[in-house]
């Protein structure tokens, strides 16, 4: 067990980093009440957290290379703990945004790249593969356990206890930092590329912001944007501006003696393929975790705690597959394990489509979720090790920043893209259902069309029935509209899951450059040196 003490500390930190975001998502309604605000305001706070973390991840990785990964890990944890404490006692919405979105986001941007590098420094060979399997499994478990824990605390106690508990966990991790070997001080302190830092932060922030807000702003036709550009939604314009700034960032980095990010890293095939797969994995996982809670809570009427219970099989099988998947390296290459994981994930997603019915089949749904965890766990068991083992010791913190940037971008795109497809499919299915419905008059059909032009939302069918009851629509037509909306909900959910299945299938094209040999988990540089430099 002494050999795995470092992993206990690092794994706890990984679980901590992903826990509170999933907790916050199931606590939105209570947060609205506690802060006497609107849902959009709480969603803005959640968006800001993702924005800060994604924008500063590359910079956080570079600071780890400059000043030491262990040191930045400690500093990041201290910042994260301060943010958690402030969030736990936040009296107003702006304090919540400061503590959780800004301070915790900055802390996570320092912790996560350092964490990835520290795992690689603490373990070699098959032990490293096992360690990254555990880290990946705990990350997925945090995403799945968060709704269960957050739902229970929000329903029976208070969401604030989650953040108070995080402070305790941070203090415990800091107290056990002696379990992580001290690293040699960096031989030199190259100056931080300030211009590159600003360009990367602004470019990534704009791109992530545009994707996250696309559901509110609309992709092309404006829905509820703060402004318009030539009469169109600002989403694509903000996305394009972010892309241009990142292009300028790349141009700048190529001309620097001490760049923030060495673009030559993307020339490593294994690294490039690993980053693309991490992006795809999080896109699929967060897309599914956007759709499935909607089915359970909005369609089936389950509360947050009951929803969390239905998601529990994912956590169990994902953690088990992450641990077992690393051992498969003795018999199969990372490429083979990842492809098997994608195949399992594809089967699970198709199975989930079959479970989307008016009444929930608990057994079939639980089995599909367990299979989903199995596929995701197989991916998680390989990708972290592939990415970190593709480079030498000196580049690990920088690559850790790229690793978590890819994951954050995948999460943002998954939520926004699958959410947009879901709403689009809902609107199309509802329109088709009422177009030729014999019980719905042309006048009511026209009124429904006008309402949909203003924007359709995924809400409980009972809420639609209540709204229609006070609108003067005849009861027979109101009942037909509600039934059509119920059917459209199921059609929209199935279409969104089908899109996830297509993305999973397309992800096979990114596996070609993953390692095709059973690797010991060491880089060529480390093999030549005999041992890896700690940290």
Short mmCIF file of C-alpha atoms in Angstrom, two decimals, residues 91-319:
data_model
loop_
_atom_site.label_atom_id
_atom_site.label_comp_id
_atom_site.label_asym_id
_atom_site.label_seq_id
_atom_site.Cartn_x
_atom_site.Cartn_y
_atom_site.Cartn_z
CA UNK A 91 -24.65 35.26 1.23
CA UNK A 92 -25.26 36.64 -2.27
CA UNK A 93 -25.04 35.51 -5.86
CA UNK A 94 -21.94 37.57 -6.67
CA UNK A 95 -20.07 36.00 -3.72
CA UNK A 96 -21.09 32.57 -5.02
CA UNK A 97 -19.73 33.50 -8.45
CA UNK A 98 -16.49 34.82 -6.93
CA UNK A 99 -15.91 31.81 -4.67
CA UNK A 100 -16.98 29.00 -6.96
CA UNK A 101 -16.65 30.24 -10.53
CA UNK A 102 -13.53 32.39 -10.23
CA UNK A 103 -11.45 31.25 -7.24
CA UNK A 104 -12.22 27.52 -7.47
CA UNK A 105 -11.85 27.67 -11.26
CA UNK A 106 -8.38 29.21 -10.97
CA UNK A 107 -7.39 26.66 -8.33
CA UNK A 108 -8.52 23.78 -10.54
CA UNK A 109 -6.53 25.21 -13.46
CA UNK A 110 -3.37 24.87 -11.34
CA UNK A 111 -4.21 21.52 -9.73
CA UNK A 112 -5.26 19.42 -12.72
CA UNK A 113 -2.21 19.83 -15.04
CA UNK A 114 0.12 19.31 -12.08
CA UNK A 115 -1.89 16.25 -11.02
CA UNK A 116 -1.47 14.63 -14.45
CA UNK A 117 2.29 15.23 -14.35
CA UNK A 118 2.67 14.05 -10.74
CA UNK A 119 1.02 10.71 -11.56
CA UNK A 120 3.50 10.18 -14.40
CA UNK A 121 6.39 11.11 -12.13
CA UNK A 122 5.33 8.81 -9.29
CA UNK A 123 4.80 5.66 -11.37
CA UNK A 124 6.36 3.89 -14.32
CA UNK A 125 5.48 1.02 -16.62
CA UNK A 126 2.31 -0.91 -15.84
CA UNK A 127 1.94 0.87 -12.50
CA UNK A 128 1.55 4.14 -14.39
CA UNK A 129 -1.13 2.64 -16.60
CA UNK A 130 -2.97 1.42 -13.50
CA UNK A 131 -2.64 4.83 -11.84
CA UNK A 132 -4.08 6.66 -14.84
CA UNK A 133 -6.89 4.11 -14.97
CA UNK A 134 -7.78 4.95 -11.38
CA UNK A 135 -7.59 8.69 -12.05
CA UNK A 136 -9.85 8.38 -15.09
CA UNK A 137 -12.30 6.18 -13.24
CA UNK A 138 -12.52 8.57 -10.30
CA UNK A 139 -13.15 11.47 -12.67
CA UNK A 140 -16.08 9.64 -14.22
CA UNK A 141 -17.30 8.47 -10.82
CA UNK A 142 -17.33 12.07 -9.61
CA UNK A 143 -19.53 13.08 -12.56
CA UNK A 144 -21.98 10.27 -11.77
CA UNK A 145 -21.86 10.37 -7.94
CA UNK A 146 -22.24 14.17 -7.85
CA UNK A 147 -25.96 14.12 -8.72
CA UNK A 148 -26.61 11.43 -6.09
CA UNK A 149 -24.72 13.24 -3.33
CA UNK A 150 -25.92 16.67 -4.39
CA UNK A 151 -29.50 15.48 -4.76
CA UNK A 152 -29.55 13.93 -1.30
CA UNK A 153 -27.95 16.91 0.43
CA UNK A 154 -30.09 19.42 -1.47
CA UNK A 155 -33.29 17.49 -0.74
CA UNK A 156 -32.71 16.71 2.92
CA UNK A 157 -30.04 19.15 4.20
CA UNK A 158 -28.31 21.90 2.19
CA UNK A 159 -26.03 22.11 -0.85
CA UNK A 160 -23.62 24.23 1.23
CA UNK A 161 -22.43 21.09 3.05
CA UNK A 162 -20.84 19.85 -0.18
CA UNK A 163 -18.49 22.82 -0.26
CA UNK A 164 -17.84 22.67 3.47
CA UNK A 165 -16.89 19.03 2.98
CA UNK A 166 -14.56 20.05 0.16
CA UNK A 167 -12.66 22.31 2.54
CA UNK A 168 -12.15 19.35 4.87
CA UNK A 169 -10.95 17.21 1.94
CA UNK A 170 -8.52 19.92 0.82
CA UNK A 171 -7.05 20.14 4.33
CA UNK A 172 -6.72 16.34 4.45
CA UNK A 173 -4.94 16.25 1.08
CA UNK A 174 -2.56 19.02 2.15
CA UNK A 175 -1.82 17.13 5.37
CA UNK A 176 -0.88 14.04 3.32
CA UNK A 177 1.34 15.81 0.78
CA UNK A 178 4.32 14.05 2.35
CA UNK A 179 3.12 10.94 0.53
CA UNK A 180 4.06 12.58 -2.77
CA UNK A 181 7.79 12.61 -3.40
CA UNK A 182 9.43 16.02 -3.54
CA UNK A 183 10.70 16.91 -6.99
CA UNK A 184 14.02 18.58 -7.80
CA UNK A 185 13.79 22.34 -8.18
CA UNK A 186 13.50 23.42 -11.83
CA UNK A 187 16.96 24.14 -13.25
CA UNK A 188 15.84 27.40 -14.83
CA UNK A 189 12.93 29.82 -14.67
CA UNK A 190 12.21 31.01 -18.20
CA UNK A 191 10.02 34.12 -18.27
CA UNK A 192 6.29 33.61 -18.62
CA UNK A 193 5.00 34.45 -22.09
CA UNK A 194 2.56 37.16 -20.97
CA UNK A 195 1.29 37.99 -24.46
CA UNK A 196 0.75 34.31 -25.22
CA UNK A 197 -1.04 33.87 -21.90
CA UNK A 198 -3.46 36.72 -22.66
CA UNK A 199 -4.10 35.46 -26.19
CA UNK A 200 -4.72 31.87 -25.07
CA UNK A 201 -6.99 32.90 -22.19
CA UNK A 202 -9.08 35.28 -24.31
CA UNK A 203 -9.27 32.93 -27.32
CA UNK A 204 -10.26 29.86 -25.31
CA UNK A 205 -12.68 31.88 -23.17
CA UNK A 206 -14.49 33.25 -26.24
CA UNK A 207 -14.74 29.84 -27.90
CA UNK A 208 -16.01 28.09 -24.77
CA UNK A 209 -18.41 30.98 -24.00
CA UNK A 210 -19.94 30.88 -27.48
CA UNK A 211 -20.49 27.12 -27.32
CA UNK A 212 -21.92 27.18 -23.80
CA UNK A 213 -24.29 30.07 -24.57
CA UNK A 214 -25.43 28.76 -27.95
CA UNK A 215 -28.54 27.26 -26.39
CA UNK A 216 -29.54 30.64 -24.95
CA UNK A 217 -28.35 32.88 -27.78
CA UNK A 218 -29.22 30.58 -30.69
CA UNK A 219 -26.71 29.44 -33.31
CA UNK A 220 -27.91 31.65 -36.18
CA UNK A 221 -31.37 33.03 -35.49
CA UNK A 222 -31.30 35.04 -32.25
CA UNK A 223 -33.25 33.56 -29.34
CA UNK A 224 -32.31 35.58 -26.25
CA UNK A 225 -28.84 37.08 -26.88
CA UNK A 226 -27.49 40.21 -25.13
CA UNK A 227 -26.90 41.72 -28.60
CA UNK A 228 -27.13 40.78 -32.27
CA UNK A 229 -24.69 41.12 -35.16
CA UNK A 230 -26.33 42.20 -38.45
CA UNK A 231 -29.56 40.74 -37.13
CA UNK A 232 -28.02 37.34 -36.36
CA UNK A 233 -27.14 35.61 -33.11
CA UNK A 234 -23.63 36.48 -31.88
CA UNK A 235 -22.74 32.81 -31.28
CA UNK A 236 -20.89 32.09 -34.52
CA UNK A 237 -19.28 35.55 -34.53
CA UNK A 238 -17.92 35.09 -30.99
CA UNK A 239 -16.76 31.56 -31.90
CA UNK A 240 -14.99 32.89 -35.00
CA UNK A 241 -13.38 35.72 -33.02
CA UNK A 242 -12.04 33.19 -30.51
CA UNK A 243 -10.68 31.10 -33.37
CA UNK A 244 -8.92 34.11 -34.92
CA UNK A 245 -7.34 35.02 -31.56
CA UNK A 246 -6.11 31.44 -31.13
CA UNK A 247 -4.64 31.60 -34.65
CA UNK A 248 -2.79 34.77 -33.62
CA UNK A 249 -1.70 32.91 -30.48
CA UNK A 250 -0.18 30.12 -32.60
CA UNK A 251 1.53 32.68 -34.84
CA UNK A 252 2.97 34.40 -31.77
CA UNK A 253 4.12 31.17 -30.11
CA UNK A 254 6.10 30.11 -33.19
CA UNK A 255 8.23 33.24 -32.84
CA UNK A 256 9.01 33.01 -29.11
CA UNK A 257 12.18 31.67 -27.54
CA UNK A 258 10.21 30.65 -24.42
CA UNK A 259 6.66 30.00 -25.65
CA UNK A 260 3.70 29.34 -23.38
CA UNK A 261 3.00 26.19 -25.40
CA UNK A 262 5.31 24.36 -27.77
CA UNK A 263 3.24 23.78 -30.88
CA UNK A 264 5.65 21.05 -31.92
CA UNK A 265 3.98 18.80 -29.35
CA UNK A 266 1.04 18.42 -31.71
CA UNK A 267 3.42 16.74 -34.15
CA UNK A 268 3.54 13.68 -31.85
CA UNK A 269 0.96 11.27 -33.34
CA UNK A 270 0.16 9.46 -30.08
CA UNK A 271 -0.36 12.74 -28.22
CA UNK A 272 -2.54 14.20 -30.95
CA UNK A 273 -4.71 11.08 -31.14
CA UNK A 274 -4.95 10.87 -27.35
CA UNK A 275 -6.10 14.50 -27.05
CA UNK A 276 -8.72 14.02 -29.76
CA UNK A 277 -10.03 10.93 -27.99
CA UNK A 278 -10.18 12.76 -24.64
CA UNK A 279 -12.17 15.51 -26.36
CA UNK A 280 -14.50 12.91 -27.88
CA UNK A 281 -14.85 10.95 -24.63
CA UNK A 282 -15.97 14.02 -22.68
CA UNK A 283 -18.22 15.21 -25.50
CA UNK A 284 -20.05 11.86 -25.47
CA UNK A 285 -20.11 11.51 -21.66
CA UNK A 286 -21.36 15.04 -20.93
CA UNK A 287 -23.81 14.84 -23.83
CA UNK A 288 -25.28 11.70 -22.28
CA UNK A 289 -25.32 13.25 -18.82
CA UNK A 290 -27.25 16.18 -20.27
CA UNK A 291 -29.90 13.99 -21.93
CA UNK A 292 -30.39 11.23 -19.34
CA UNK A 293 -31.26 13.46 -16.33
CA UNK A 294 -33.82 15.27 -18.50
CA UNK A 295 -35.51 11.96 -19.24
CA UNK A 296 -35.48 10.91 -15.60
CA UNK A 297 -36.49 14.24 -14.03
CA UNK A 298 -38.64 15.97 -16.66
CA UNK A 299 -40.33 12.99 -18.34
CA UNK A 300 -40.42 10.50 -15.46
CA UNK A 301 -40.78 13.10 -12.69
CA UNK A 302 -37.98 11.77 -10.47
CA UNK A 303 -36.33 14.09 -7.96
CA UNK A 304 -32.60 14.81 -7.83
CA UNK A 305 -31.84 12.01 -5.36
CA UNK A 306 -33.84 9.41 -7.29
CA UNK A 307 -32.08 10.51 -10.48
CA UNK A 308 -28.71 10.09 -8.80
CA UNK A 309 -29.62 6.54 -7.78
CA UNK A 310 -30.43 5.66 -11.40
CA UNK A 311 -27.02 6.98 -12.45
CA UNK A 312 -25.12 4.97 -9.81
CA UNK A 313 -24.47 1.90 -12.05
CA UNK A 314 -22.31 4.11 -14.28
CA UNK A 315 -20.00 4.98 -11.38
CA UNK A 316 -19.61 1.38 -10.24
CA UNK A 317 -18.83 -0.16 -13.62
CA UNK A 318 -16.73 2.78 -14.78
CA UNK A 319 -14.43 2.56 -11.77
#
